Coordinates of C-alpha atoms in Angstrom, one line a residue:
M6 CA 19.2 -20.7 5.8
G7 CA 18.7 -17.5 4.1
N8 CA 15.7 -15.9 5.1
Q9 CA 13.6 -18.6 6.2
V10 CA 12.1 -17.6 9.5
E11 CA 14.1 -19.9 12.2
K12 CA 13.0 -21.2 15.8
L13 CA 13.4 -18.4 18.6
T14 CA 14.5 -18.9 22.2
H15 CA 14.3 -15.8 24.7
L16 CA 16.7 -16.0 27.1
S17 CA 15.3 -15.6 31.0
Y18 CA 16.2 -12.7 32.7
K19 CA 17.6 -14.8 35.4
E20 CA 20.3 -15.2 32.8
V21 CA 21.2 -11.9 33.0
P22 CA 23.8 -9.9 34.8
T23 CA 22.0 -7.5 37.3
A24 CA 25.1 -5.9 39.0
D25 CA 23.0 -2.8 38.8
P26 CA 19.6 -2.2 38.9
T27 CA 19.3 0.7 36.5
G28 CA 21.0 -1.6 34.0
V29 CA 24.2 -0.4 34.1
D30 CA 27.3 -1.2 34.9
R31 CA 29.3 1.3 36.6
D32 CA 32.9 0.4 35.4
D33 CA 31.8 -1.9 31.9
G34 CA 29.4 0.4 30.8
P35 CA 25.9 -0.4 29.8
R36 CA 24.6 -4.1 30.6
I37 CA 23.4 -6.4 28.7
G38 CA 19.0 -7.1 28.5
V39 CA 17.9 -9.9 26.3
S40 CA 19.5 -12.6 24.0
Y41 CA 17.7 -14.1 21.0
I42 CA 18.2 -16.9 18.4
F43 CA 15.6 -16.8 16.0
S44 CA 12.2 -18.2 15.5
N45 CA 8.8 -17.9 13.9
D46 CA 6.5 -17.0 16.7
D47 CA 3.0 -18.0 15.1
E48 CA 4.1 -21.6 14.5
D49 CA 2.9 -22.4 17.9
M50 CA -0.3 -20.8 18.0
E51 CA -2.3 -23.5 17.2
P52 CA -5.1 -24.6 20.0
Q53 CA -4.4 -27.4 21.7
P54 CA -7.4 -30.0 21.5
P55 CA -8.5 -31.6 24.8
P56 CA -6.7 -34.5 26.0
Q57 CA -8.3 -37.5 25.4
G58 CA -8.5 -41.0 26.8
P59 CA -7.5 -44.6 25.4
D60 CA -10.8 -45.2 24.2
G61 CA -10.8 -41.7 22.0
G62 CA -13.3 -40.1 24.5
G63 CA -12.7 -37.1 26.7
L64 CA -10.3 -38.0 30.6
P65 CA -12.9 -39.5 32.8
D66 CA -14.0 -36.6 35.8
G67 CA -13.0 -38.1 38.8
G68 CA -16.3 -40.0 39.3
D69 CA -18.2 -38.0 42.0
G70 CA -15.6 -35.6 42.9
P71 CA -15.6 -31.7 41.8
P72 CA -15.9 -30.9 38.3
P73 CA -12.7 -29.6 36.8
P74 CA -12.3 -26.0 36.8
Q75 CA -13.7 -23.7 33.9
P76 CA -11.6 -21.2 31.7
Q77 CA -12.1 -18.2 32.5
P78 CA -13.2 -15.5 30.1
Y79 CA -10.0 -13.5 29.0
D80 CA -9.6 -10.3 29.8
P81 CA -7.1 -7.9 28.4
R82 CA -6.4 -6.3 31.7
L83 CA -5.4 -9.7 33.1
H84 CA -3.5 -11.0 30.6
E85 CA -1.5 -8.6 28.2
V86 CA 1.4 -6.0 29.2
E87 CA 0.8 -2.3 29.2
C88 CA 3.3 -0.5 27.1
S89 CA 4.4 2.0 25.0
V90 CA 7.0 2.2 22.3
F91 CA 9.4 5.0 21.2
Y92 CA 12.0 6.0 18.8
R93 CA 14.4 8.4 20.1
D94 CA 11.3 10.8 21.4
E95 CA 8.3 10.0 19.6
C96 CA 5.9 7.5 20.7
I97 CA 5.0 5.6 18.7
Y98 CA 2.9 2.7 19.7
Q99 CA 0.7 2.5 22.6
K100 CA -1.4 0.1 24.2
S101 CA -3.3 1.5 27.0
F102 CA -5.8 0.6 30.0
A103 CA -6.6 4.0 30.8
P104 CA -9.9 4.7 32.0
G105 CA -11.8 5.3 28.9
S106 CA -9.7 3.4 26.2
A107 CA -12.0 1.0 24.3
V108 CA -9.4 0.4 22.2
L109 CA -8.3 -3.3 24.2
S110 CA -12.0 -4.5 23.7
T111 CA -12.5 -8.1 22.5
Y112 CA -15.3 -9.6 20.1
T113 CA -16.5 -13.0 19.0
P114 CA -15.3 -13.7 15.6
E115 CA -19.4 -13.2 14.5
N116 CA -19.5 -9.8 16.1
L117 CA -16.3 -8.7 15.6
L118 CA -17.1 -9.1 11.3
N119 CA -20.0 -5.9 12.3
K120 CA -16.8 -3.7 12.7
C121 CA -14.3 -4.4 10.2
K122 CA -13.8 -2.3 7.9
P123 CA -11.8 -2.6 4.0
G124 CA -8.1 -1.6 5.4
D125 CA -8.5 -2.7 9.1
L126 CA -5.6 -4.1 11.0
V127 CA -7.7 -7.8 13.1
E128 CA -5.4 -8.7 16.2
F129 CA -6.8 -12.1 17.5
V130 CA -5.8 -13.0 21.5
S131 CA -5.7 -15.7 23.6
Q132 CA -4.4 -16.5 26.9
A133 CA -0.5 -18.2 26.6
Q134 CA -0.7 -17.5 22.8
Y135 CA 1.2 -15.4 20.2
P136 CA -1.3 -12.4 19.0
H137 CA -1.9 -13.2 15.2
W138 CA -2.8 -10.1 12.9
A139 CA -4.5 -9.8 10.0
V140 CA -5.7 -7.4 7.3
Y141 CA -9.6 -7.2 6.5
V142 CA -10.2 -7.0 2.9
G143 CA -13.8 -7.4 2.6
N144 CA -16.2 -9.9 1.9
F145 CA -15.9 -11.7 5.6
Q146 CA -12.4 -12.4 4.3
V147 CA -8.4 -11.7 6.0
V148 CA -4.9 -11.7 4.4
H149 CA -2.6 -12.7 7.0
L150 CA 1.0 -14.3 7.2
H151 CA 0.4 -17.7 8.6
R152 CA 3.2 -20.7 9.1
L153 CA 5.3 -19.1 7.0
E154 CA 2.9 -18.2 4.0
V155 CA 0.5 -15.4 3.5
I156 CA -3.0 -16.3 3.0
N157 CA -6.5 -15.4 2.7
S158 CA -8.9 -16.9 4.6
F159 CA -12.6 -16.3 5.9
L160 CA -12.1 -14.0 9.4
T161 CA -14.0 -17.0 11.4
D162 CA -11.3 -19.1 10.3
A163 CA -8.3 -16.8 10.5
S164 CA -9.3 -16.8 14.4
Q165 CA -9.2 -20.4 15.3
G166 CA -11.8 -19.6 17.6
R167 CA -9.9 -16.9 19.4
R168 CA -11.2 -13.2 20.2
G169 CA -10.6 -10.5 18.4
R170 CA -10.6 -6.6 18.0
V171 CA -10.1 -3.9 15.7
V172 CA -6.1 -2.0 15.9
N173 CA -5.5 0.4 13.5
D174 CA -4.8 2.9 16.8
L175 CA -2.3 1.0 18.7
Y176 CA 1.1 2.2 16.0
R177 CA 0.8 6.3 15.8
Y178 CA 2.2 6.2 11.8
K179 CA 0.1 7.3 9.2
P180 CA -1.6 4.5 7.6
L181 CA -1.8 4.3 3.5
S182 CA -5.4 4.6 2.5
P183 CA -7.6 1.5 2.8
S184 CA -7.4 0.5 -0.4
A185 CA -3.9 1.0 -0.6
V186 CA -3.4 -0.9 2.1
V187 CA -5.8 -4.2 0.6
R188 CA -3.8 -4.3 -2.5
N189 CA -0.8 -4.4 -0.5
A190 CA -2.3 -7.3 1.6
L191 CA -3.5 -9.0 -1.8
A192 CA -0.7 -8.9 -4.2
H193 CA 1.5 -10.6 -1.2
V194 CA -0.9 -13.4 -1.0
G195 CA 0.8 -17.1 -1.6
A196 CA 4.3 -15.6 -0.8
K197 CA 6.2 -17.8 1.8
E198 CA 9.0 -19.4 3.7
R199 CA 12.3 -17.5 1.4
E200 CA 10.0 -15.4 0.0
L201 CA 8.7 -13.5 2.7
S202 CA 9.7 -10.2 3.8
W203 CA 7.9 -10.2 7.8
R204 CA 9.1 -11.9 10.6
N205 CA 5.8 -12.4 12.3
S206 CA 1.6 -11.5 11.3
E207 CA 1.9 -8.6 12.8
S208 CA 4.9 -7.0 11.6
F209 CA 3.3 -8.1 8.0
A210 CA -0.2 -6.7 8.9
A211 CA 1.6 -3.2 10.3
W212 CA 3.2 -3.2 6.8
C213 CA 0.5 -3.8 4.7
R214 CA -0.7 -0.5 6.6
Y215 CA 1.5 1.6 7.1
G216 CA 4.1 0.9 4.7
K217 CA 7.5 1.3 6.7
R218 CA 10.1 -0.8 5.4
E219 CA 10.7 -0.9 9.2
F220 CA 8.2 -3.8 9.6
K221 CA 10.1 -6.0 7.3
I222 CA 13.6 -8.0 8.3
G223 CA 16.5 -6.6 7.4
G224 CA 14.6 -3.3 7.0
E225 CA 16.7 -1.1 9.3
L226 CA 20.8 -1.1 9.1
R227 CA 21.9 -1.8 12.5
I228 CA 25.0 0.1 13.1
G229 CA 25.2 0.0 16.9
K230 CA 22.8 2.7 18.2
Q231 CA 19.6 1.9 19.7
P232 CA 16.9 4.3 19.1
Y233 CA 14.2 2.2 19.7
R234 CA 12.6 2.0 23.3
L235 CA 10.2 -0.7 25.0
Q236 CA 8.5 0.6 27.9
I237 CA 6.9 -1.2 30.2
Q238 CA 4.2 -0.5 32.6
L239 CA 4.8 -1.8 36.2
S240 CA 2.5 -0.2 38.3
A241 CA 0.7 3.6 38.1
Q242 CA 4.0 5.2 39.1
R243 CA 6.6 2.7 37.7
S244 CA 8.0 1.1 34.4
H245 CA 10.7 -0.4 33.0
T246 CA 12.8 0.4 29.4
L247 CA 14.2 -1.8 27.2
E248 CA 16.3 -0.4 24.3
F249 CA 16.3 -2.1 20.4
Q250 CA 18.1 -1.3 17.8
S251 CA 15.4 -1.8 15.4
L252 CA 11.5 -1.9 15.9
E253 CA 11.7 -5.8 14.5
D254 CA 14.0 -7.1 17.4
L255 CA 11.8 -4.9 19.7
I256 CA 8.4 -6.7 18.3
M257 CA 9.9 -9.7 18.6
E258 CA 10.1 -9.0 22.0
K259 CA 6.5 -7.6 23.2
R260 CA 5.0 -10.8 21.2
R261 CA 7.2 -12.6 23.6
N262 CA 5.8 -10.7 26.7
D263 CA 2.1 -11.2 25.1
Q264 CA 2.7 -15.2 25.1
I265 CA 3.5 -15.3 28.2
G266 CA 1.4 -13.3 29.7
R267 CA 1.4 -9.7 32.2
G268 CA 2.1 -11.7 35.8
A269 CA 4.9 -13.6 33.9
V270 CA 6.3 -10.6 32.5
L271 CA 6.3 -8.8 35.6
Q272 CA 7.7 -11.6 38.2
E273 CA 10.9 -11.6 35.9
L274 CA 11.1 -8.0 36.1
A275 CA 10.8 -8.5 40.0
M276 CA 12.8 -11.0 40.6
H277 CA 15.9 -10.1 38.3
L278 CA 16.0 -7.0 37.5
H279 CA 15.1 -5.3 41.0
P280 CA 14.1 -1.7 39.4
A281 CA 15.4 0.8 41.8
E282 CA 13.3 2.8 43.6
P283 CA 12.0 5.8 41.6
E284 CA 13.5 9.1 42.5
E285 CA 11.9 12.5 42.6
G286 CA 12.9 13.6 38.7
D287 CA 14.7 10.1 37.4
G288 CA 11.6 9.5 35.3
N289 CA 10.3 6.3 37.0
L290 CA 12.5 4.4 34.7
A291 CA 15.0 1.1 34.9
R292 CA 16.9 0.4 31.8
T293 CA 18.5 -2.5 29.7
T294 CA 20.0 -2.5 26.3
P295 CA 19.6 -5.7 24.2
P296 CA 22.6 -7.2 22.6
P297 CA 23.2 -6.6 18.9
R298 CA 22.3 -9.5 16.5
R299 CA 23.4 -10.0 13.2
P300 CA 20.9 -9.6 10.5
P301 CA 19.0 -12.1 8.5
A302 CA 20.0 -11.9 4.8
P303 CA 17.6 -10.2 3.2
S304 CA 14.7 -11.2 1.1
S305 CA 14.8 -11.3 -2.9
E306 CA 11.1 -10.0 -2.8
E307 CA 12.2 -7.6 -0.1
E308 CA 11.8 -3.6 -1.8
D309 CA 14.4 -0.7 -0.3
G310 CA 11.9 1.6 -0.6
E311 CA 8.2 2.4 1.7
A312 CA 5.8 0.5 0.4
V313 CA 3.6 1.0 -2.5
A314 CA 0.3 -0.5 -3.8
H315 CA 0.9 -3.1 -7.1

């Protein structure tokens, strides 16, 4: 299928060997952590319409019964996973719920417009959906990868009713200038399917801002080493670490965690990985390692070097 993004299914941790809770089989070397079949996670973002009755109207409310429960307001601390990403020993991404951290506050699309400047990265979030990233290019518009095409939309339309926030500070790479970020985004409007070099909206938006080829499909050689670590915070004193061969693979797993939600992630880890009680000096980490997988064929439009402004 060339460079076309295909379907991703994440196997439950229940299907993974758990002989040793630290993630290492003493006789067989490192154990496997996760497996993938490729997909485009942004395909599943469309909000679902409310259920309808046979006459096209809403479903009956049950007569004199209690009214249906109202949806709870979106709270990042309830739905999102606190995590950090490391390349070797360098922290390159961090989502923290530490007191005083305002980076995760969300706003309505209309209020978010007042906080955006050209070159900013914007993230739209909603419970049980993949987060959707976009590049704000000015004049109330964003450029984003949506349904296998890079498109230019009004920010309010791209949000699809979800709340959003500016996320310039999640990745710790040095950003390009705002004008270069905007040029990178606008230069790819109209690219679709086999022309795409990014697997999801986050990778595209981050590449526009930081110009790192690691965000592209096949941007890194998988040579057996696993230099990337996704550290998931389980509690104030405990975390669990997954290891990856590429940033592309790690982002896919991180986004999967965002989509299923904090509760489901913690339940998976508690039920199937059984991290050992932390011992003094062990760093409070349990660790697993995803298996290597064949990198997809590079796009004909993919650049070999860092991004340049066109």
